[in-house]
Amino acid sequence: MSKEKIVNCVIIGSGPSGYSAAIYAARADLNPILFAGSQPGGQLMFTTNVDNYLGFPIGISGKNFMENCKKQAKRFNTVILYKNVSEVHFSSKKGGTHRINIENSSSLESKGIIIATGSRPKFLGIEKEKKFMGLGVSFCATCDGFFHKGKDVAVVGGGDTALEEASYLSKICKNVYLLVRKNSFKASKLLQNRVLKKKNITILFSTKILEIIGDNFLEGIKIIHNTNKTIQKLLISGLFIAIGNCPNTEIFQKKLSLDERGYILVKRGSTHTNIPGVFASGDVQDPIYRQAITSAGSGCMAALDLERYLSDI
Ligand SMILES: Cc1cc2nc3c(=O)[nH]c(=O)nc-3n(C[C@H](O)[C@H](O)[C@H](O)COP(=O)(O)OP(=O)(O)OC[C@H]3O[C@@H](n4cnc5c(N)ncnc54)[C@H](O)[C@@H]3O)c2cc1C
């Protein structure tokens, strides 16, 4: 890639949001260049089935879904580079050129940037946690709760997300164990009250997971009650880990306005960041919904926002 070449559209990220932005940008003749990063396909590559994306009546595997997204983006001549962006230098002037440094490579200049670098769930750091992702271990109740209809599940965490997840699952599952490491919640009072009212949520404070039970998929967990050191086995079909999510914004620190958790701030109802010509879409700017369909939707918005921006400079 020549250093001097100035392009119209660079997309950083190859999840649903990045590919959706690429399809719209390519069809608007912006000739997008998409950086796939170190996790081509994004978070859905870690899941078995995607059952809630519109248009797939019998569901689709996460890998096949992302392969389809890639093929569709390529069909409209998106250039896909399997590289990480290591540094960005944004111009604060409207119509200015932004520079992207490519890991172990050269740099690239673009008038428009779409950031779709997504987020990553925080892990507990216990054995089989990653191996059983999609096989009983989940990071998203909205995505996987349905697979555990009428069964017993556990949610780990004491913050807002964990309590939201527990509350959601209590409507689908038979029993929900809510495992909280500390002896109190971090979540808002409103959510605490909602959870405390649910008859099928059992709250276990001061507990820690010692082990995930199962050979080929999750069959249960072993927990320890820290106050009296007793060990308990819970037979559950699903373990929902809700101890937090990190947006992938390390390279944008001090380059863009971020919220206190690191999510990119966009102007309400749009994908505009505080820098002209730089747009953000998908999970990286969305601490609330974090779904493939909402990410793809905002990827489309980012391409349309960029197309309008370029027509105006
Ligand atoms: C296990 C699991 C199961 C899920 N199941 C479902 C489901 O069934 N249904 C559903 O709707 N949602 C599901 N989700 C949520 C869904 O995966 C996300 O909402 C969605 O993937 C977000 O898309 P995105 O494009 O914003 O980012 P991501 O999918 O997170 O993709 C981010 C991309 O950015 C790239 N990137 C990051 N940093 C850089 C960099 N510096 N340079 C270049 N590239 C970079 C990465 O390589 C990656 O390609 C699940 C999530 C997980 C973790």
PDB file of N, CA and C and ligand atoms in Angstrom, residues 11-19 35-53 66 83-86 116-121 133-134 137-140 142-144 147 248 251-252 281-284 289-296, ligand 1:
ATOM      1  N   ILE A  11     -12.435   1.025   6.681  1.00  0.00           N
ATOM      2  CA  ILE A  11     -13.280   0.435   7.730  1.00  0.00           C
ATOM      3  C   ILE A  11     -12.377  -0.404   8.621  1.00  0.00           C
ATOM      4  N   ILE A  12     -12.449  -0.177   9.920  1.00  0.00           N
ATOM      5  CA  ILE A  12     -11.605  -0.950  10.841  1.00  0.00           C
ATOM      6  C   ILE A  12     -12.501  -1.949  11.563  1.00  0.00           C
ATOM      7  N   GLY A  13     -12.362  -3.225  11.208  1.00  0.00           N
ATOM      8  CA  GLY A  13     -13.161  -4.264  11.864  1.00  0.00           C
ATOM      9  C   GLY A  13     -13.922  -5.109  10.865  1.00  0.00           C
ATOM     10  N   SER A  14     -13.977  -6.421  11.135  1.00  0.00           N
ATOM     11  CA  SER A  14     -14.629  -7.346  10.197  1.00  0.00           C
ATOM     12  C   SER A  14     -15.723  -8.160  10.886  1.00  0.00           C
ATOM     13  N   GLY A  15     -16.431  -7.531  11.833  1.00  0.00           N
ATOM     14  CA  GLY A  15     -17.616  -8.154  12.424  1.00  0.00           C
ATOM     15  C   GLY A  15     -18.835  -7.769  11.577  1.00  0.00           C
ATOM     16  N   PRO A  16     -20.046  -8.045  12.051  1.00  0.00           N
ATOM     17  CA  PRO A  16     -21.253  -7.696  11.294  1.00  0.00           C
ATOM     18  C   PRO A  16     -21.312  -6.216  10.939  1.00  0.00           C
ATOM     19  N   SER A  17     -20.803  -5.370  11.845  1.00  0.00           N
ATOM     20  CA  SER A  17     -20.868  -3.939  11.606  1.00  0.00           C
ATOM     21  C   SER A  17     -19.924  -3.511  10.485  1.00  0.00           C
ATOM     22  N   GLY A  18     -18.696  -3.998  10.528  1.00  0.00           N
ATOM     23  CA  GLY A  18     -17.708  -3.653   9.508  1.00  0.00           C
ATOM     24  C   GLY A  18     -18.159  -4.115   8.130  1.00  0.00           C
ATOM     25  N   TYR A  19     -18.638  -5.353   8.029  1.00  0.00           N
ATOM     26  CA  TYR A  19     -19.053  -5.872   6.712  1.00  0.00           C
ATOM     27  C   TYR A  19     -20.297  -5.169   6.201  1.00  0.00           C
ATOM     28  N   PHE A  35     -10.079  -3.410   7.238  1.00  0.00           N
ATOM     29  CA  PHE A  35      -9.073  -4.122   8.030  1.00  0.00           C
ATOM     30  C   PHE A  35      -9.774  -5.164   8.900  1.00  0.00           C
ATOM     31  N   ALA A  36      -9.394  -6.418   8.707  1.00  0.00           N
ATOM     32  CA  ALA A  36     -10.086  -7.501   9.428  1.00  0.00           C
ATOM     33  C   ALA A  36      -9.573  -7.670  10.858  1.00  0.00           C
ATOM     34  N   GLY A  37      -8.365  -7.207  11.130  1.00  0.00           N
ATOM     35  CA  GLY A  37      -7.838  -7.292  12.491  1.00  0.00           C
ATOM     36  C   GLY A  37      -7.429  -8.693  12.891  1.00  0.00           C
ATOM     37  N   SER A  38      -7.142  -8.854  14.166  1.00  0.00           N
ATOM     38  CA  SER A  38      -6.630 -10.144  14.634  1.00  0.00           C
ATOM     39  C   SER A  38      -7.738 -11.158  14.865  1.00  0.00           C
ATOM     40  N   GLN A  39      -8.993 -10.705  14.751  1.00  0.00           N
ATOM     41  CA  GLN A  39     -10.105 -11.645  14.937  1.00  0.00           C
ATOM     42  C   GLN A  39     -11.068 -11.538  13.741  1.00  0.00           C
ATOM     43  N   PRO A  40     -10.615 -12.016  12.553  1.00  0.00           N
ATOM     44  CA  PRO A  40     -11.472 -11.883  11.382  1.00  0.00           C
ATOM     45  C   PRO A  40     -12.851 -12.511  11.639  1.00  0.00           C
ATOM     46  N   GLY A  41     -13.897 -11.776  11.320  1.00  0.00           N
ATOM     47  CA  GLY A  41     -15.262 -12.271  11.549  1.00  0.00           C
ATOM     48  C   GLY A  41     -15.833 -11.794  12.879  1.00  0.00           C
ATOM     49  N   GLY A  42     -14.965 -11.352  13.781  1.00  0.00           N
ATOM     50  CA  GLY A  42     -15.436 -10.792  15.054  1.00  0.00           C
ATOM     51  C   GLY A  42     -15.966 -11.821  16.038  1.00  0.00           C
ATOM     52  N   GLN A  43     -16.774 -11.345  16.957  1.00  0.00           N
ATOM     53  CA  GLN A  43     -17.213 -12.171  18.090  1.00  0.00           C
ATOM     54  C   GLN A  43     -18.071 -13.374  17.706  1.00  0.00           C
ATOM     55  N   LEU A  44     -18.812 -13.258  16.598  1.00  0.00           N
ATOM     56  CA  LEU A  44     -19.711 -14.369  16.246  1.00  0.00           C
ATOM     57  C   LEU A  44     -18.953 -15.640  15.856  1.00  0.00           C
ATOM     58  N   MET A  45     -17.646 -15.498  15.609  1.00  0.00           N
ATOM     59  CA  MET A  45     -16.841 -16.671  15.276  1.00  0.00           C
ATOM     60  C   MET A  45     -16.747 -17.617  16.482  1.00  0.00           C
ATOM     61  N   PHE A  46     -17.108 -17.111  17.676  1.00  0.00           N
ATOM     62  CA  PHE A  46     -17.006 -17.937  18.891  1.00  0.00           C
ATOM     63  C   PHE A  46     -18.301 -18.617  19.258  1.00  0.00           C
ATOM     64  N   THR A  47     -19.337 -18.406  18.456  1.00  0.00           N
ATOM     65  CA  THR A  47     -20.608 -19.005  18.852  1.00  0.00           C
ATOM     66  C   THR A  47     -20.987 -20.124  17.899  1.00  0.00           C
ATOM     67  N   THR A  48     -21.787 -21.050  18.396  1.00  0.00           N
ATOM     68  CA  THR A  48     -22.217 -22.147  17.527  1.00  0.00           C
ATOM     69  C   THR A  48     -23.333 -21.652  16.614  1.00  0.00           C
ATOM     70  N   ASN A  49     -24.505 -21.391  17.193  1.00  0.00           N
ATOM     71  CA  ASN A  49     -25.649 -21.009  16.364  1.00  0.00           C
ATOM     72  C   ASN A  49     -26.107 -19.589  16.592  1.00  0.00           C
ATOM     73  N   VAL A  50     -26.409 -18.916  15.496  1.00  0.00           N
ATOM     74  CA  VAL A  50     -27.054 -17.608  15.594  1.00  0.00           C
ATOM     75  C   VAL A  50     -28.508 -17.845  15.187  1.00  0.00           C
ATOM     76  N   ASP A  51     -29.397 -17.689  16.133  1.00  0.00           N
ATOM     77  CA  ASP A  51     -30.805 -18.016  15.894  1.00  0.00           C
ATOM     78  C   ASP A  51     -31.702 -16.794  15.864  1.00  0.00           C
ATOM     79  N   ASN A  52     -31.118 -15.634  16.187  1.00  0.00           N
ATOM     80  CA  ASN A  52     -31.987 -14.453  16.312  1.00  0.00           C
ATOM     81  C   ASN A  52     -31.740 -13.405  15.236  1.00  0.00           C
ATOM     82  N   TYR A  53     -30.930 -13.746  14.212  1.00  0.00           N
ATOM     83  CA  TYR A  53     -30.697 -12.764  13.148  1.00  0.00           C
ATOM     84  C   TYR A  53     -31.797 -12.921  12.110  1.00  0.00           C
ATOM     85  N   MET A  66     -20.666 -15.295   9.238  1.00  0.00           N
ATOM     86  CA  MET A  66     -19.623 -14.312   8.969  1.00  0.00           C
ATOM     87  C   MET A  66     -18.937 -14.563   7.623  1.00  0.00           C
ATOM     88  N   LYS A  83      -5.052  -7.431   8.507  1.00  0.00           N
ATOM     89  CA  LYS A  83      -4.041  -6.739   9.312  1.00  0.00           C
ATOM     90  C   LYS A  83      -4.734  -5.971  10.423  1.00  0.00           C
ATOM     91  N   ASN A  84      -3.937  -5.624  11.427  1.00  0.00           N
ATOM     92  CA  ASN A  84      -4.418  -4.764  12.506  1.00  0.00           C
ATOM     93  C   ASN A  84      -4.049  -3.322  12.228  1.00  0.00           C
ATOM     94  N   VAL A  85      -4.897  -2.407  12.610  1.00  0.00           N
ATOM     95  CA  VAL A  85      -4.515  -0.999  12.597  1.00  0.00           C
ATOM     96  C   VAL A  85      -3.831  -0.748  13.937  1.00  0.00           C
ATOM     97  N   SER A  86      -2.605  -0.203  13.892  1.00  0.00           N
ATOM     98  CA  SER A  86      -1.867  -0.067  15.151  1.00  0.00           C
ATOM     99  C   SER A  86      -1.940   1.343  15.729  1.00  0.00           C
ATOM    100  N   ALA A 116     -15.256   0.043  13.514  1.00  0.00           N
ATOM    101  CA  ALA A 116     -16.196  -1.042  13.864  1.00  0.00           C
ATOM    102  C   ALA A 116     -15.405  -2.129  14.585  1.00  0.00           C
ATOM    103  N   THR A 117     -14.640  -1.697  15.587  1.00  0.00           N
ATOM    104  CA  THR A 117     -13.708  -2.628  16.246  1.00  0.00           C
ATOM    105  C   THR A 117     -14.346  -3.460  17.361  1.00  0.00           C
ATOM    106  N   GLY A 118     -15.652  -3.280  17.584  1.00  0.00           N
ATOM    107  CA  GLY A 118     -16.371  -4.170  18.484  1.00  0.00           C
ATOM    108  C   GLY A 118     -15.936  -4.116  19.942  1.00  0.00           C
ATOM    109  N   SER A 119     -16.229  -5.193  20.627  1.00  0.00           N
ATOM    110  CA  SER A 119     -15.872  -5.281  22.044  1.00  0.00           C
ATOM    111  C   SER A 119     -15.526  -6.727  22.369  1.00  0.00           C
ATOM    112  N   ARG A 120     -15.110  -6.949  23.586  1.00  0.00           N
ATOM    113  CA  ARG A 120     -14.788  -8.327  23.988  1.00  0.00           C
ATOM    114  C   ARG A 120     -15.325  -8.567  25.390  1.00  0.00           C
ATOM    115  N   PRO A 121     -15.896  -9.759  25.626  1.00  0.00           N
ATOM    116  CA  PRO A 121     -16.386 -10.007  26.981  1.00  0.00           C
ATOM    117  C   PRO A 121     -15.233 -10.280  27.934  1.00  0.00           C
ATOM    118  N   MET A 133     -17.575 -22.315  25.174  1.00  0.00           N
ATOM    119  CA  MET A 133     -18.358 -21.189  24.643  1.00  0.00           C
ATOM    120  C   MET A 133     -19.256 -21.735  23.542  1.00  0.00           C
ATOM    121  N   GLY A 134     -20.551 -21.482  23.655  1.00  0.00           N
ATOM    122  CA  GLY A 134     -21.501 -22.027  22.684  1.00  0.00           C
ATOM    123  C   GLY A 134     -21.893 -23.458  23.020  1.00  0.00           C
ATOM    124  N   VAL A 137     -21.569 -22.426  27.881  1.00  0.00           N
ATOM    125  CA  VAL A 137     -21.055 -21.167  28.426  1.00  0.00           C
ATOM    126  C   VAL A 137     -21.436 -20.047  27.457  1.00  0.00           C
ATOM    127  N   SER A 138     -22.042 -19.005  28.001  1.00  0.00           N
ATOM    128  CA  SER A 138     -22.515 -17.916  27.151  1.00  0.00           C
ATOM    129  C   SER A 138     -22.181 -16.566  27.767  1.00  0.00           C
ATOM    130  N   PHE A 139     -22.156 -15.555  26.895  1.00  0.00           N
ATOM    131  CA  PHE A 139     -21.917 -14.189  27.359  1.00  0.00           C
ATOM    132  C   PHE A 139     -23.103 -13.298  26.994  1.00  0.00           C
ATOM    133  N   CYS A 140     -24.218 -13.922  26.631  1.00  0.00           N
ATOM    134  CA  CYS A 140     -25.339 -13.125  26.135  1.00  0.00           C
ATOM    135  C   CYS A 140     -26.654 -13.876  26.330  1.00  0.00           C
ATOM    136  N   THR A 142     -29.744 -12.741  25.824  1.00  0.00           N
ATOM    137  CA  THR A 142     -30.668 -12.510  24.708  1.00  0.00           C
ATOM    138  C   THR A 142     -30.359 -13.472  23.563  1.00  0.00           C
ATOM    139  N   CYS A 143     -29.053 -13.754  23.376  1.00  0.00           N
ATOM    140  CA  CYS A 143     -28.653 -14.617  22.254  1.00  0.00           C
ATOM    141  C   CYS A 143     -28.942 -16.083  22.560  1.00  0.00           C
ATOM    142  N   ASP A 144     -28.628 -16.532  23.770  1.00  0.00           N
ATOM    143  CA  ASP A 144     -28.620 -17.971  24.044  1.00  0.00           C
ATOM    144  C   ASP A 144     -29.652 -18.439  25.068  1.00  0.00           C
ATOM    145  N   PHE A 147     -32.124 -21.346  24.285  1.00  0.00           N
ATOM    146  CA  PHE A 147     -31.648 -22.739  24.244  1.00  0.00           C
ATOM    147  C   PHE A 147     -31.820 -23.424  25.604  1.00  0.00           C
ATOM    148  N   ASN A 248     -13.128  -2.335  22.176  1.00  0.00           N
ATOM    149  CA  ASN A 248     -11.766  -2.356  21.619  1.00  0.00           C
ATOM    150  C   ASN A 248     -11.385  -0.953  21.147  1.00  0.00           C
ATOM    151  N   ILE A 251      -6.583   1.929  20.836  1.00  0.00           N
ATOM    152  CA  ILE A 251      -5.830   2.819  19.919  1.00  0.00           C
ATOM    153  C   ILE A 251      -6.528   4.172  19.711  1.00  0.00           C
ATOM    154  N   PHE A 252      -7.732   4.305  20.257  1.00  0.00           N
ATOM    155  CA  PHE A 252      -8.450   5.586  20.073  1.00  0.00           C
ATOM    156  C   PHE A 252      -8.420   6.473  21.325  1.00  0.00           C
ATOM    157  N   SER A 281     -19.449   2.496  14.568  1.00  0.00           N
ATOM    158  CA  SER A 281     -20.661   1.669  14.494  1.00  0.00           C
ATOM    159  C   SER A 281     -20.458   0.346  15.219  1.00  0.00           C
ATOM    160  N   GLY A 282     -21.568  -0.277  15.584  1.00  0.00           N
ATOM    161  CA  GLY A 282     -21.506  -1.591  16.230  1.00  0.00           C
ATOM    162  C   GLY A 282     -21.222  -1.505  17.717  1.00  0.00           C
ATOM    163  N   ASP A 283     -20.758  -2.614  18.265  1.00  0.00           N
ATOM    164  CA  ASP A 283     -20.556  -2.740  19.721  1.00  0.00           C
ATOM    165  C   ASP A 283     -19.598  -1.702  20.299  1.00  0.00           C
ATOM    166  N   VAL A 284     -18.694  -1.190  19.481  1.00  0.00           N
ATOM    167  CA  VAL A 284     -17.674  -0.268  20.003  1.00  0.00           C
ATOM    168  C   VAL A 284     -18.284   1.052  20.498  1.00  0.00           C
ATOM    169  N   TYR A 289     -27.178  -2.541  23.620  1.00  0.00           N
ATOM    170  CA  TYR A 289     -27.850  -3.616  22.870  1.00  0.00           C
ATOM    171  C   TYR A 289     -26.912  -4.768  22.513  1.00  0.00           C
ATOM    172  N   ARG A 290     -25.762  -4.436  21.951  1.00  0.00           N
ATOM    173  CA  ARG A 290     -24.704  -5.418  21.652  1.00  0.00           C
ATOM    174  C   ARG A 290     -25.208  -6.694  20.969  1.00  0.00           C
ATOM    175  N   GLN A 291     -25.892  -6.513  19.847  1.00  0.00           N
ATOM    176  CA  GLN A 291     -26.391  -7.644  19.071  1.00  0.00           C
ATOM    177  C   GLN A 291     -25.837  -7.556  17.646  1.00  0.00           C
ATOM    178  N   ALA A 292     -25.826  -8.706  16.962  1.00  0.00           N
ATOM    179  CA  ALA A 292     -25.328  -8.698  15.582  1.00  0.00           C
ATOM    180  C   ALA A 292     -26.200  -7.798  14.714  1.00  0.00           C
ATOM    181  N   ILE A 293     -27.500  -7.871  14.923  1.00  0.00           N
ATOM    182  CA  ILE A 293     -28.393  -7.111  14.046  1.00  0.00           C
ATOM    183  C   ILE A 293     -28.298  -5.599  14.298  1.00  0.00           C
ATOM    184  N   THR A 294     -28.114  -5.200  15.545  1.00  0.00           N
ATOM    185  CA  THR A 294     -27.976  -3.766  15.820  1.00  0.00           C
ATOM    186  C   THR A 294     -26.617  -3.272  15.304  1.00  0.00           C
ATOM    187  N   SER A 295     -25.607  -4.141  15.394  1.00  0.00           N
ATOM    188  CA  SER A 295     -24.282  -3.774  14.882  1.00  0.00           C
ATOM    189  C   SER A 295     -24.323  -3.597  13.372  1.00  0.00           C
ATOM    190  N   ALA A 296     -24.974  -4.550  12.702  1.00  0.00           N
ATOM    191  CA  ALA A 296     -25.074  -4.450  11.239  1.00  0.00           C
ATOM    192  C   ALA A 296     -25.870  -3.201  10.862  1.00  0.00           C
TER     193      ALA A 296
HETATM  194  C1  LIG B   1     -19.997 -15.966  22.378  1.00  0.00           C
HETATM  195  C2  LIG B   1     -20.866 -14.905  21.771  1.00  0.00           C
HETATM  196  C3  LIG B   1     -22.066 -15.277  21.188  1.00  0.00           C
HETATM  197  C4  LIG B   1     -22.905 -14.305  20.620  1.00  0.00           C
HETATM  198  N1  LIG B   1     -24.069 -14.709  20.048  1.00  0.00           N
HETATM  199  C5  LIG B   1     -24.860 -13.797  19.449  1.00  0.00           C
HETATM  200  C6  LIG B   1     -26.067 -14.194  18.804  1.00  0.00           C
HETATM  201  O1  LIG B   1     -26.447 -15.371  18.795  1.00  0.00           O
HETATM  202  N2  LIG B   1     -26.816 -13.213  18.239  1.00  0.00           N
HETATM  203  C7  LIG B   1     -26.471 -11.889  18.255  1.00  0.00           C
HETATM  204  O2  LIG B   1     -27.191 -11.051  17.700  1.00  0.00           O
HETATM  205  N3  LIG B   1     -25.331 -11.499  18.860  1.00  0.00           N
HETATM  206  C8  LIG B   1     -24.523 -12.410  19.458  1.00  0.00           C
HETATM  207  N4  LIG B   1     -23.383 -12.001  20.084  1.00  0.00           N
HETATM  208  C9  LIG B   1     -23.043 -10.563  20.071  1.00  0.00           C
HETATM  209  C10 LIG B   1     -22.429 -10.218  18.682  1.00  0.00           C
HETATM  210  O3  LIG B   1     -21.416 -11.125  18.399  1.00  0.00           O
HETATM  211  C11 LIG B   1     -21.921  -8.798  18.662  1.00  0.00           C
HETATM  212  O4  LIG B   1     -22.964  -7.901  19.010  1.00  0.00           O
HETATM  213  C12 LIG B   1     -21.389  -8.436  17.273  1.00  0.00           C
HETATM  214  O5  LIG B   1     -20.440  -9.359  16.824  1.00  0.00           O
HETATM  215  C13 LIG B   1     -20.763  -7.045  17.273  1.00  0.00           C
HETATM  216  O6  LIG B   1     -20.338  -6.791  15.984  1.00  0.00           O
HETATM  217  P1  LIG B   1     -19.256  -5.682  15.651  1.00  0.00           P
HETATM  218  O7  LIG B   1     -19.096  -5.705  14.175  1.00  0.00           O
HETATM  219  O8  LIG B   1     -19.626  -4.414  16.298  1.00  0.00           O
HETATM  220  O9  LIG B   1     -17.909  -6.148  16.362  1.00  0.00           O
HETATM  221  P2  LIG B   1     -17.163  -7.555  16.536  1.00  0.00           P
HETATM  222  O10 LIG B   1     -17.965  -8.708  16.086  1.00  0.00           O
HETATM  223  O11 LIG B   1     -16.676  -7.532  17.938  1.00  0.00           O
HETATM  224  O12 LIG B   1     -15.913  -7.418  15.540  1.00  0.00           O
HETATM  225  C14 LIG B   1     -14.877  -6.521  15.818  1.00  0.00           C
HETATM  226  C15 LIG B   1     -13.858  -6.608  14.702  1.00  0.00           C
HETATM  227  O13 LIG B   1     -12.911  -5.558  14.865  1.00  0.00           O
HETATM  228  C16 LIG B   1     -11.612  -6.055  14.569  1.00  0.00           C
HETATM  229  N5  LIG B   1     -10.634  -5.189  15.220  1.00  0.00           N
HETATM  230  C17 LIG B   1     -10.521  -4.848  16.531  1.00  0.00           C
HETATM  231  N6  LIG B   1      -9.468  -4.028  16.737  1.00  0.00           N
HETATM  232  C18 LIG B   1      -8.885  -3.851  15.514  1.00  0.00           C
HETATM  233  C19 LIG B   1      -7.733  -3.135  15.033  1.00  0.00           C
HETATM  234  N7  LIG B   1      -6.963  -2.413  15.870  1.00  0.00           N
HETATM  235  N8  LIG B   1      -7.432  -3.191  13.718  1.00  0.00           N
HETATM  236  C20 LIG B   1      -8.208  -3.904  12.865  1.00  0.00           C
HETATM  237  N9  LIG B   1      -9.303  -4.597  13.254  1.00  0.00           N
HETATM  238  C21 LIG B   1      -9.622  -4.586  14.554  1.00  0.00           C
HETATM  239  C22 LIG B   1     -11.630  -7.489  15.084  1.00  0.00           C
HETATM  240  O14 LIG B   1     -10.615  -8.253  14.462  1.00  0.00           O
HETATM  241  C23 LIG B   1     -13.059  -7.893  14.652  1.00  0.00           C
HETATM  242  O15 LIG B   1     -13.019  -8.347  13.340  1.00  0.00           O
HETATM  243  C24 LIG B   1     -22.527 -12.933  20.665  1.00  0.00           C
HETATM  244  C25 LIG B   1     -21.330 -12.555  21.274  1.00  0.00           C
HETATM  245  C26 LIG B   1     -20.497 -13.527  21.821  1.00  0.00           C
HETATM  246  C27 LIG B   1     -19.201 -13.123  22.468  1.00  0.00           C
END
